[in-house]
XYZ file of C-alpha atoms in Angstrom:
245
model
C 0.000 0.000 0.000
C 1.375 3.408 -0.950
C 1.067 6.227 1.552
C -1.490 8.728 0.259
C -1.657 11.332 3.043
C 1.332 12.651 5.018
C 0.497 14.441 8.246
C 2.967 17.263 8.881
C 1.278 18.785 11.929
C 2.593 18.349 15.459
C 0.741 16.173 17.935
C -2.116 17.807 19.866
C -3.453 19.583 16.771
C -6.510 17.369 16.533
C -4.529 14.449 15.182
C -6.596 11.742 16.875
C -9.741 13.198 15.344
C -7.904 13.363 12.019
C -6.847 9.734 12.280
C -10.452 8.643 12.740
C -11.672 11.010 10.016
C -9.104 9.823 7.478
C -9.908 6.198 8.187
C -13.591 6.978 7.725
C -12.736 8.475 4.332
C -10.966 5.317 3.227
C -7.364 6.200 4.142
C -7.166 3.248 6.446
C -5.157 2.473 8.472
C -3.698 5.809 9.530
C -0.429 5.834 11.494
C -0.585 7.814 14.741
C 1.688 7.872 17.779
C -0.689 5.428 19.464
C 0.402 2.743 16.979
C 3.609 2.438 18.995
C 1.739 0.904 21.913
C 1.018 -2.155 19.769
C 4.213 -1.957 17.701
C 6.986 -0.921 20.074
C 9.601 -2.338 17.695
C 8.796 0.575 15.367
C 10.588 2.839 17.830
C 13.935 1.468 16.668
C 13.200 2.448 13.066
C 12.055 5.934 14.049
C 15.191 6.318 16.154
C 17.281 5.294 13.181
C 15.568 7.909 11.037
C 16.139 10.551 13.734
C 19.848 9.660 13.691
C 20.034 10.221 9.947
C 20.274 6.533 9.102
C 18.700 5.128 5.981
C 15.249 3.715 6.699
C 13.101 1.478 4.538
C 9.893 3.480 4.800
C 7.888 0.725 3.158
C 9.043 -1.651 5.864
C 7.716 0.774 8.468
C 4.657 2.279 6.766
C 3.873 -0.126 3.959
C 0.607 -1.204 5.576
C -0.624 2.353 6.093
C -2.509 4.756 3.842
C -1.903 7.882 5.931
C 0.107 9.333 8.809
C -0.679 12.003 11.381
C 0.962 13.142 14.619
C 4.468 12.337 15.827
C 6.727 10.656 14.919
C 5.682 10.864 11.262
C 5.340 14.654 11.192
C 9.054 15.010 11.953
C 9.865 13.258 8.662
C 7.324 14.789 6.304
C 10.038 15.825 3.833
C 11.548 12.350 3.662
C 8.078 10.870 3.225
C 7.285 13.359 0.467
C 10.309 12.115 -1.456
C 9.448 8.477 -0.848
C 5.805 8.978 -1.830
C 5.744 11.722 -4.500
C 2.001 11.333 -5.149
C 1.016 11.707 -1.506
C -0.680 14.861 -0.297
C 0.492 16.720 2.796
C -1.881 17.678 5.581
C -0.673 20.350 8.009
C -2.956 20.295 11.033
C -2.725 23.529 13.023
C -4.178 25.040 16.168
C -4.024 28.216 18.219
C -0.421 28.104 19.550
C -1.316 28.938 23.159
C -3.998 26.277 23.321
C -1.699 23.808 21.598
C 0.986 24.383 24.229
C -1.388 23.923 27.170
C -2.825 20.759 25.662
C 0.602 19.266 24.973
C 1.877 20.210 28.424
C -1.076 18.544 30.136
C -1.069 15.348 28.078
C 1.985 13.878 26.351
C 4.514 15.990 28.244
C 2.690 15.162 31.452
C 3.328 11.479 30.753
C 7.030 12.202 30.482
C 6.990 13.904 33.890
C 4.996 11.092 35.445
C 7.354 8.397 34.167
C 10.568 10.329 34.775
C 11.164 8.521 38.075
C 13.603 5.742 37.211
C 12.094 3.450 39.879
C 8.538 4.005 38.683
C 9.619 3.640 35.069
C 11.449 0.406 35.832
C 8.273 -1.080 37.310
C 6.173 0.165 34.401
C 8.663 -1.303 31.951
C 8.386 -4.723 33.595
C 4.602 -4.678 33.313
C 4.379 -3.230 29.788
C 7.017 -4.686 27.453
C 8.403 -2.158 25.001
C 7.476 0.939 26.999
C 11.136 1.821 27.607
C 11.909 1.615 23.907
C 9.027 3.879 22.971
C 9.721 6.365 25.764
C 13.367 6.700 24.723
C 12.333 7.358 21.140
C 9.784 9.986 22.187
C 12.312 11.715 24.424
C 15.044 11.698 21.773
C 12.887 12.749 18.838
C 10.421 15.145 20.432
C 11.543 16.583 23.759
C 15.272 16.699 23.039
C 15.345 16.707 19.238
C 12.435 19.006 18.387
C 12.293 21.194 21.510
C 15.977 21.000 22.522
C 15.085 19.981 26.065
C 13.275 23.300 26.577
C 9.618 22.401 26.251
C 8.786 23.853 29.665
C 9.913 27.219 28.300
C 6.512 28.194 26.913
C 7.738 30.939 24.605
C 10.468 28.763 23.140
C 8.146 25.790 22.581
C 5.582 27.983 20.843
C 8.310 29.467 18.651
C 9.320 25.946 17.604
C 5.679 25.119 16.857
C 5.173 28.244 14.742
C 8.501 27.836 12.938
C 7.687 24.252 12.000
C 4.342 25.273 10.535
C 5.896 28.067 8.491
C 8.616 25.762 7.194
C 6.031 23.236 6.048
C 4.163 25.966 4.150
C 7.378 27.030 2.424
C 8.692 23.563 1.597
C 5.549 21.811 0.402
C 4.198 22.769 -3.042
C 0.855 24.533 -2.715
C -0.955 21.943 -4.823
C 0.097 19.189 -2.420
C -0.663 21.013 0.842
C -3.733 21.635 2.986
C -3.378 23.787 6.105
C -6.248 22.621 8.226
C -7.953 22.948 11.611
C -10.218 20.124 12.685
C -12.914 22.627 13.644
C -13.349 23.237 9.883
C -14.998 19.838 9.573
C -15.357 17.558 6.586
C -15.664 19.910 3.624
C -12.130 21.290 3.142
C -10.582 17.931 3.998
C -12.789 16.005 1.559
C -12.318 18.598 -1.172
C -8.541 18.376 -0.785
C -8.546 14.572 -0.911
C -11.131 14.313 -3.669
C -13.641 12.221 -1.745
C -17.302 12.614 -0.831
C -18.393 14.201 2.430
C -19.729 11.536 4.826
C -23.259 11.799 6.092
C -22.198 11.869 9.729
C -20.662 14.367 12.182
C -16.926 14.985 12.038
C -15.175 13.109 14.878
C -13.952 15.254 17.754
C -11.798 13.173 20.079
C -8.973 13.252 22.560
C -9.261 16.274 24.810
C -6.974 16.197 27.839
C -9.303 14.073 29.968
C -9.964 11.657 27.113
C -6.244 11.450 26.454
C -5.520 10.236 29.985
C -8.250 7.606 29.663
C -6.886 6.525 26.295
C -3.334 6.249 27.651
C -4.431 4.025 30.510
C -6.471 1.843 28.114
C -3.427 1.442 25.885
C -1.349 0.359 28.867
C -3.989 -2.219 29.704
C -3.985 -3.531 26.144
C -0.187 -3.753 26.025
C 0.379 -5.199 29.493
C 1.242 -8.852 30.045
C 0.733 -9.270 33.797
C -1.821 -10.915 36.116
C -5.062 -9.027 36.632
C -4.332 -7.851 40.186
C -0.908 -6.462 39.307
C -2.369 -4.785 36.250
C -5.153 -3.189 38.289
C -2.590 -1.752 40.721
C -0.446 -0.435 37.877
C -3.386 1.234 36.136
C -4.517 2.838 39.389
C -1.047 4.245 40.095
C -0.574 5.596 36.577
C -4.018 7.207 36.519
C -3.492 8.854 39.915
C -0.087 10.211 38.972
C -1.362 11.586 35.672
C -4.280 13.287 37.417
C -2.130 14.799 40.159
C 0.473 15.994 37.687
C -2.115 17.690 35.483
C -3.679 19.433 38.483
C -0.383 20.720 39.875
């Protein structure tokens, strides 16, 4: 399967809604960061790409029709070269709201799991979590934001600069700059498909994200029920406390 849609927008720009929308439109499956929970071995390939090594993109994305979110958005140029007929979708959002959402969701997970002891326990219960976490830290927090994500102004500057670079580097006839609040019409017009007779999906606010993360841990875990219940309770409590602090 050749990739048909390349998502160039950062995570927390409505990418979970976009994933569901694209799959509804026939671009199924769509690669999103959540794929790594079921395919932790992919982290090694993304790490290789981040290190400038040659990657067989078909080996990684050959089963997918679209990508959104990290880690794919960090390699939109490489994917454009690999798939010259694919269109590029730049999902955007108000920068201030994007920062708050990212801080309270995916960055919050990094803070929660930063304790080496806690992370060691989590890694024993959920195979592959260390591999994925290292990739996320290397590619996103250190590679994209230079270890300065908690510097709000700097992080927003990185966000805005990325979006402007995408607009400059992608030919206009291959690019759609899009906010999920715009709904089906501009997305369907860009992709040349009919508008579905159903509401556009709106998923994954901060509360829903925490629930989704815990569900993914449950799905990926290979431990007895009691141990799993304790793990889920601890993770959920730490995520909630961290987001409220």
